[in-house]
Short mmCIF file of C-alpha atoms and ligand atoms in Angstrom, two decimals:
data_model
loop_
_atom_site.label_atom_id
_atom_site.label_comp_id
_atom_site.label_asym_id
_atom_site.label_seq_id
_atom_site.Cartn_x
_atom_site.Cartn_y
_atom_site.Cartn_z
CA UNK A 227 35.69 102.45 95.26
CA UNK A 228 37.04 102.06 91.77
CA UNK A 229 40.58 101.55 91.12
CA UNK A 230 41.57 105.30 89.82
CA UNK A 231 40.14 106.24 92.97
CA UNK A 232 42.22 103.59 94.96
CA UNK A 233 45.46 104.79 93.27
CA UNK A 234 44.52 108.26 94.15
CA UNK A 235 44.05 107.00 97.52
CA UNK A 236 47.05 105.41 97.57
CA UNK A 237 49.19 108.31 96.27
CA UNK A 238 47.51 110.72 98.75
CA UNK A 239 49.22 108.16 101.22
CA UNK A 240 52.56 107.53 99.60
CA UNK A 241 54.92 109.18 102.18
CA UNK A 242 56.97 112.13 100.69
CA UNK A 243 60.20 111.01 101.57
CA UNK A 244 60.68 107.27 101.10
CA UNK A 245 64.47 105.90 102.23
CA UNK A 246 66.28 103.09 101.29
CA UNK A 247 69.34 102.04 103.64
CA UNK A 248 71.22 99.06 102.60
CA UNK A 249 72.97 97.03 105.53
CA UNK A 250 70.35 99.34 107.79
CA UNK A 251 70.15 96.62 110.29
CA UNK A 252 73.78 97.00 112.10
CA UNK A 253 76.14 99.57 112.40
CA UNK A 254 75.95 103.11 110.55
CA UNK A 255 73.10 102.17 108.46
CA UNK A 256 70.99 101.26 111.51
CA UNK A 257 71.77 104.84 112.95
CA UNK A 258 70.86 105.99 109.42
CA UNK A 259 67.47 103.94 109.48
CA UNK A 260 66.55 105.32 112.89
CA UNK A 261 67.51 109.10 112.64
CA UNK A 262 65.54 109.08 109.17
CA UNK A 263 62.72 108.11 110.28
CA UNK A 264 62.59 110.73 113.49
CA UNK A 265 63.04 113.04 110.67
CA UNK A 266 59.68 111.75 109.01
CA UNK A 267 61.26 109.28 106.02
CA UNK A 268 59.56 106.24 105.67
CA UNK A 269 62.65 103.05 105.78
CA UNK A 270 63.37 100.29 104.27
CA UNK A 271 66.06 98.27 105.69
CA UNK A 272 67.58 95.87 103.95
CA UNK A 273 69.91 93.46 105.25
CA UNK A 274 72.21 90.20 104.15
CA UNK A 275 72.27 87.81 107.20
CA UNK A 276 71.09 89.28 110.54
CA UNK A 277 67.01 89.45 109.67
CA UNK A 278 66.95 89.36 113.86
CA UNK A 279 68.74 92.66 113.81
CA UNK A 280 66.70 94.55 110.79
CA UNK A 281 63.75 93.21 112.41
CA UNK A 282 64.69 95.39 115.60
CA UNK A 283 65.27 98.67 113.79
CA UNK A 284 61.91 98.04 112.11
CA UNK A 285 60.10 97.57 115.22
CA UNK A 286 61.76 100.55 116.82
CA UNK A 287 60.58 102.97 114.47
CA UNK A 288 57.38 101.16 114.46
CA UNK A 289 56.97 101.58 118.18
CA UNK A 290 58.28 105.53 117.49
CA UNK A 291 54.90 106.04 115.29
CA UNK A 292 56.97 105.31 112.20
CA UNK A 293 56.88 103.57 109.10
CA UNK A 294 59.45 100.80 107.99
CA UNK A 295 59.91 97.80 106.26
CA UNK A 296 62.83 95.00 106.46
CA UNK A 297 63.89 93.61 102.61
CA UNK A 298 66.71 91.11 102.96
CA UNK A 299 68.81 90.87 99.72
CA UNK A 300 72.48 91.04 99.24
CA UNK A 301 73.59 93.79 97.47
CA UNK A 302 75.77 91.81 95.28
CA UNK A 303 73.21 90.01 93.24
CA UNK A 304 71.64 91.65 90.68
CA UNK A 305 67.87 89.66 91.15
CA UNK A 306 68.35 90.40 95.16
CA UNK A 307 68.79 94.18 94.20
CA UNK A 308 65.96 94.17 91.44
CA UNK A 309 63.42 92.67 94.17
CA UNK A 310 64.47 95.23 96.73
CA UNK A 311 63.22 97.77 94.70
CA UNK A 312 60.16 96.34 93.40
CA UNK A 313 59.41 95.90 97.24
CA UNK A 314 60.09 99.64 97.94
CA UNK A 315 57.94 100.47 95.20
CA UNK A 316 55.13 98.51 96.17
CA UNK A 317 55.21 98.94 100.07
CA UNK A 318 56.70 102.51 100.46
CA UNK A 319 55.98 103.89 97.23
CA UNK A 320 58.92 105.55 94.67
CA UNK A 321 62.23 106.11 96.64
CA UNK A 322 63.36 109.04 96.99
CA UNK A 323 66.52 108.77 98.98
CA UNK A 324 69.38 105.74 98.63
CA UNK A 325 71.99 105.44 101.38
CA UNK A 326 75.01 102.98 99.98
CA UNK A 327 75.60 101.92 103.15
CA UNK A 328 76.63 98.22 102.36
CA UNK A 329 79.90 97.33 103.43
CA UNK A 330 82.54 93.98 104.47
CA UNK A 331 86.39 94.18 105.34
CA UNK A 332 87.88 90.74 105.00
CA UNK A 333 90.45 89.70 107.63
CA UNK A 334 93.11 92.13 108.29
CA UNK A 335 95.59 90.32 105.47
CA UNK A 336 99.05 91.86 103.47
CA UNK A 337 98.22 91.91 99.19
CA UNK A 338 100.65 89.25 99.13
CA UNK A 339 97.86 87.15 100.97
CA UNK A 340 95.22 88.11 99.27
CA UNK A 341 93.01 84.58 97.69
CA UNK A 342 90.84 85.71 94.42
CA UNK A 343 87.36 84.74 96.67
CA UNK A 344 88.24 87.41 99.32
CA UNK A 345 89.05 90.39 96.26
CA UNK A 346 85.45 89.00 94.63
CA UNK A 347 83.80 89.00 97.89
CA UNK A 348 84.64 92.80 98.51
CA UNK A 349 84.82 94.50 95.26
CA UNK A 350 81.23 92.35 94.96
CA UNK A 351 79.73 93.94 97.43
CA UNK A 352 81.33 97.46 97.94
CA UNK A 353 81.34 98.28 94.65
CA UNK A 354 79.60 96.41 92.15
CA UNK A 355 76.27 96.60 94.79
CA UNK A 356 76.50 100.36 95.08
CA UNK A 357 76.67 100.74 91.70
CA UNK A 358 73.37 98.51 91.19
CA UNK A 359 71.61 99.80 93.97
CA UNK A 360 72.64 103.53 92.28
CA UNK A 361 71.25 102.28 88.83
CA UNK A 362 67.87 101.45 90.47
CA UNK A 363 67.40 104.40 92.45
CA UNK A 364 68.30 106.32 89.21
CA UNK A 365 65.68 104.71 86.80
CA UNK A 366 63.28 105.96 89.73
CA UNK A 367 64.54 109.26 90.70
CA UNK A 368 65.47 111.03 87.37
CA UNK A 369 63.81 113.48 85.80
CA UNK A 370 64.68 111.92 82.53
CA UNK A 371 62.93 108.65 83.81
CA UNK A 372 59.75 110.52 84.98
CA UNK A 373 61.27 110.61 88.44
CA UNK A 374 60.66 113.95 91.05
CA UNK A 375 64.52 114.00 91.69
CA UNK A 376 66.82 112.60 95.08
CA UNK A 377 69.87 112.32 96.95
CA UNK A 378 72.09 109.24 96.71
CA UNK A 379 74.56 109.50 99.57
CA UNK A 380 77.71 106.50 99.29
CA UNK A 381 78.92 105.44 102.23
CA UNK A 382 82.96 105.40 101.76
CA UNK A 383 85.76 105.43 103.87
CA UNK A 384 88.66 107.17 105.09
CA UNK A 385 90.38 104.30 104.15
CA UNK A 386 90.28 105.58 100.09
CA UNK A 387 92.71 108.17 101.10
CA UNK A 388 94.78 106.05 103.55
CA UNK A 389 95.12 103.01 101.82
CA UNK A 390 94.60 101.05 104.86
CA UNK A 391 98.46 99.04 104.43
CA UNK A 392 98.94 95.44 105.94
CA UNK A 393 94.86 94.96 107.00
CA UNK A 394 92.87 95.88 103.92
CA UNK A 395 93.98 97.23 101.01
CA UNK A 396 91.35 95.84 98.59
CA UNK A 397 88.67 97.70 100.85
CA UNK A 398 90.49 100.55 100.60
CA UNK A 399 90.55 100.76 96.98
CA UNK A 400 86.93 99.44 96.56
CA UNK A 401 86.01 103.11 98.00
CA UNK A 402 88.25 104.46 96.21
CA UNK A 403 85.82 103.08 93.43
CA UNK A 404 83.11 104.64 95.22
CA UNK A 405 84.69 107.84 95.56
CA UNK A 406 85.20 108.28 91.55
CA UNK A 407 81.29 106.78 90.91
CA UNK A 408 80.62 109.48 93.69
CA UNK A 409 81.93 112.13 91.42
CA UNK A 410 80.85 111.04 87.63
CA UNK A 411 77.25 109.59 88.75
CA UNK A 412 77.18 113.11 90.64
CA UNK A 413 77.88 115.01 87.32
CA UNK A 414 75.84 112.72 85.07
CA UNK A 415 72.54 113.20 86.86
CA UNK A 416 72.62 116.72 88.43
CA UNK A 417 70.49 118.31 85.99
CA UNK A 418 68.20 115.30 86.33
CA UNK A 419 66.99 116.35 90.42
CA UNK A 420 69.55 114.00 91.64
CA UNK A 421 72.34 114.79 94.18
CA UNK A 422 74.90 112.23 94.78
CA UNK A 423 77.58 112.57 97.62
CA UNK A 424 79.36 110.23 99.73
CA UNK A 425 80.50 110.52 103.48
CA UNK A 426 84.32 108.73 104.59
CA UNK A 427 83.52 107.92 107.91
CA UNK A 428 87.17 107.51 110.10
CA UNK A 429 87.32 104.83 113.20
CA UNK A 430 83.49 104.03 114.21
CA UNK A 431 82.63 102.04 116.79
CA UNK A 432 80.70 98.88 115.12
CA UNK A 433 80.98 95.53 114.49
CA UNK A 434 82.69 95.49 111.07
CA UNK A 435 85.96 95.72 113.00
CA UNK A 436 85.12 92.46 114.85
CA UNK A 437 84.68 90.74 111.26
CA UNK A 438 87.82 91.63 109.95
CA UNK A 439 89.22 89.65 113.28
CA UNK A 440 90.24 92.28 115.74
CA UNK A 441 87.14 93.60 117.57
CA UNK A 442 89.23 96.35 119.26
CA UNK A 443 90.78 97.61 116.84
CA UNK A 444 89.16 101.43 117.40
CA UNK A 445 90.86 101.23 120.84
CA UNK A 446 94.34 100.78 119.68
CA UNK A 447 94.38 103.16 116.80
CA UNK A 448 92.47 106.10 118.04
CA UNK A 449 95.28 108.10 119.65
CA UNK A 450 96.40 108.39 115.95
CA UNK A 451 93.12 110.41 115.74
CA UNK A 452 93.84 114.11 115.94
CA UNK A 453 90.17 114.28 118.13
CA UNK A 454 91.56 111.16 120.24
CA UNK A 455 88.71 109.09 119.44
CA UNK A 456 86.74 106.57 117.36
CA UNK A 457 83.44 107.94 115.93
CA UNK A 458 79.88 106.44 116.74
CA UNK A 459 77.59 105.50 114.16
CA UNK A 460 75.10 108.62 115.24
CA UNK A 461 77.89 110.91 114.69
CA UNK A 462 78.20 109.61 111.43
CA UNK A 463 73.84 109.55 110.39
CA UNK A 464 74.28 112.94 111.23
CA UNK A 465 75.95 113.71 108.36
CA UNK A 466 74.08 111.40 106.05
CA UNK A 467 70.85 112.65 106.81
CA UNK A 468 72.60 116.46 106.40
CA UNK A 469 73.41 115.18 102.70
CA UNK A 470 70.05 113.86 101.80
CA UNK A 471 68.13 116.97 103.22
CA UNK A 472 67.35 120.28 101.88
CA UNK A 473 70.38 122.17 104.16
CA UNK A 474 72.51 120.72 101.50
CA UNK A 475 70.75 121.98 98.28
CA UNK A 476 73.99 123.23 96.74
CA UNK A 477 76.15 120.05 97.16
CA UNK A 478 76.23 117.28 94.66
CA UNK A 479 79.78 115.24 94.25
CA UNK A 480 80.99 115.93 97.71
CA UNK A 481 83.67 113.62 99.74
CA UNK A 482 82.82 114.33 103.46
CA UNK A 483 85.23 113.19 105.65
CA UNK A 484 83.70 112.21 109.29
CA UNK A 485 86.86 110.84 110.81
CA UNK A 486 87.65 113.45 113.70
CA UNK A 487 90.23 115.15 111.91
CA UNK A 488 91.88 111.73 110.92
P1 LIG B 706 78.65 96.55 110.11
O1 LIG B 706 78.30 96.93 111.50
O2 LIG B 706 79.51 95.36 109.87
O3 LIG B 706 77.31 96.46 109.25
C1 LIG B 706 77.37 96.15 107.89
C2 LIG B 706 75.97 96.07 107.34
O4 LIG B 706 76.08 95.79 105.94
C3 LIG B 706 75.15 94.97 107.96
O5 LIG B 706 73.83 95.46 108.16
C4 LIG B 706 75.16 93.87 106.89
O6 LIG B 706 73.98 93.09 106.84
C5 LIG B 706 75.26 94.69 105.63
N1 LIG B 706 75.82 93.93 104.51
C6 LIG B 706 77.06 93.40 104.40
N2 LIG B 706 77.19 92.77 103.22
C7 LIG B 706 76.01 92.92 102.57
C8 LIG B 706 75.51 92.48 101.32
N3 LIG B 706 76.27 91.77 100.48
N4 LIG B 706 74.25 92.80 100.98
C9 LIG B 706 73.48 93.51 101.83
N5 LIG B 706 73.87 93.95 103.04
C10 LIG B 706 75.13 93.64 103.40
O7 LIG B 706 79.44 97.73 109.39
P2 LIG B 706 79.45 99.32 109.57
O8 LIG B 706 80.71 99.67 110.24
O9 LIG B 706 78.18 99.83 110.07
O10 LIG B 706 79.67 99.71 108.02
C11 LIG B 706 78.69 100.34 107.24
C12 LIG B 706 79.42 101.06 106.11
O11 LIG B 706 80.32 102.01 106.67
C13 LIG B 706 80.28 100.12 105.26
O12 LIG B 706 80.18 100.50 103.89
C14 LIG B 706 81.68 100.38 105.76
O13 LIG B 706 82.64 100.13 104.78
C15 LIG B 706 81.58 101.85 106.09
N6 LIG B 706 82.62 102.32 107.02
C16 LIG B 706 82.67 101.86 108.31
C17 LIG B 706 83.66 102.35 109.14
C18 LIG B 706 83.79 101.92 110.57
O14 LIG B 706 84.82 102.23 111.22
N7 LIG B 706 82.83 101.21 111.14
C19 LIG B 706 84.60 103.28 108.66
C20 LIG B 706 84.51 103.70 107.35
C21 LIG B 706 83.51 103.21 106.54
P3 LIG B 706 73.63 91.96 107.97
O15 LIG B 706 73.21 92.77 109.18
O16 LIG B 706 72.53 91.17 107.39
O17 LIG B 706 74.88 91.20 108.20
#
């Protein structure tokens, strides 16, 4: 076969909808990963730490008929992010859909606390990752790049509007950050086939509470919930996979909360 015809080949196989999930290996973004690909996406996962865990999504929507690949890189470096998507490019083919799903509390902590690692650590990843991992998937989605269009969906927080007082404020304000990208990057690219929209999930049961040092902290604060209860991650993919897919054609720069009420 000559090698026109193998990139024929090849392009005859790309799948058509080809999803990148940051942190897809825990959490939300591993209800993300899994839901996508029922719905026919092909996955990459990427992950920091826990390859054990990525691995396991991977396999489970490998064992579903699926296709899915585990990248680890940390969102915060620039060469991690770059290599991420050069491996989505070559193994999956051209995303198409980027979920910002990256995320770290630091201990619960008052400002007056606060040590300048901890405010690097979080802005780091929250929001200087999103916005790299949002650069890539531009340069690839865009019309103006050559690109057949996308969604971009940010995973924020609640906490932007509630300032989370005496446990996290510097979270709280790093999605406030991605609430505002959420809005310009939405404006600058939506005549370019690219919707961007972010979802502020409330109290979800995962183990980000556990790493800010109080693993039941859904339990104690979700009478405060007007639905009287924490969230699960599936409850939350829902909505995700709502904002990459064609039911939500019209929306680009939305802030959906899905916090029961909260
Ligand atoms: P989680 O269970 O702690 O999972 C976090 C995921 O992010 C893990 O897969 C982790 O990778 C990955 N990650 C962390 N730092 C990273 C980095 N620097 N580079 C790449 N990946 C990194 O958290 P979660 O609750 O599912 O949170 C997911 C998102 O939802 C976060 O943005 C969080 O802020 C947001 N959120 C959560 C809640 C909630 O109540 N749970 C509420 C509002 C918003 P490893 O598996 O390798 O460690």
């Amino acid at each position: 076969m000559t090698e026109g015809n193998d990139r024929e080949t090849a392009a005859r196989n790309a799948p058509s909808k080809v999803t990148l999930i940051t942190g897809g290996g825990r959490g939300i973004g591993a209800a993300c990963a899994l839901l996508a690909a029922q719905r026919g996406h092909a996955v990459a996962v990427s992950y920091r730490d826990n390859k054990g865990a990525a691995g396991g999504v991977v396999r489970a929507i490998e064992q579903s008929g699926g296709r899915a690949i585990a990248i680890r890189a940390d969102v915060a470096s620039e060469s991690d992010v770059l290599e991420m998507f050069a491996a989505v490019d070559s193994e999956l083919g051209r995303v198409t859909a980027l979920v910002n799903n990256a995320g770290i509390v630091a201990p619960a902590r008052r400002v007056d606390q606060y040590d300048l690692d901890r405010l690097q650590r979080v802005f780091a990843t929250n929001v200087i990752g999103s916005f790299l991992c949002a650069r890539e998937a531009v340069r690839r989605m865009s019309t103006r790049h050559g690109g057949g269009g996308g969604a971009i969906v940010n995973v924020s927080s609640a906490a932007s509007r509630l300032g989370s007082p005496n446990e996290y404020v510097d979270y709280a304000a790093s999605k406030g950050a991605i609430d505002t990208m959420t809005i310009g990057l939405a404006k600058e690219v939506a005549a370019e086939g690219i919707r961007v929209n972010a979802i502020r999930p409330g109290l979800i049961y995962t183990d980000i509470h556990a790493s800010g040092g109080e693993s039941g902290r859904v339990e104690r604060l979700k009478d405060m919930v007007p639905m009287r209860r924490g969230g699960t991650p599936e409850e939350v993919a829902n909505a995700v996979l709502w904002l990459m897919s064609d039911e939500a054609s019209y929306l680009t720069g939305a802030l959906v909360d899905v916090s029961g009420g909260r």
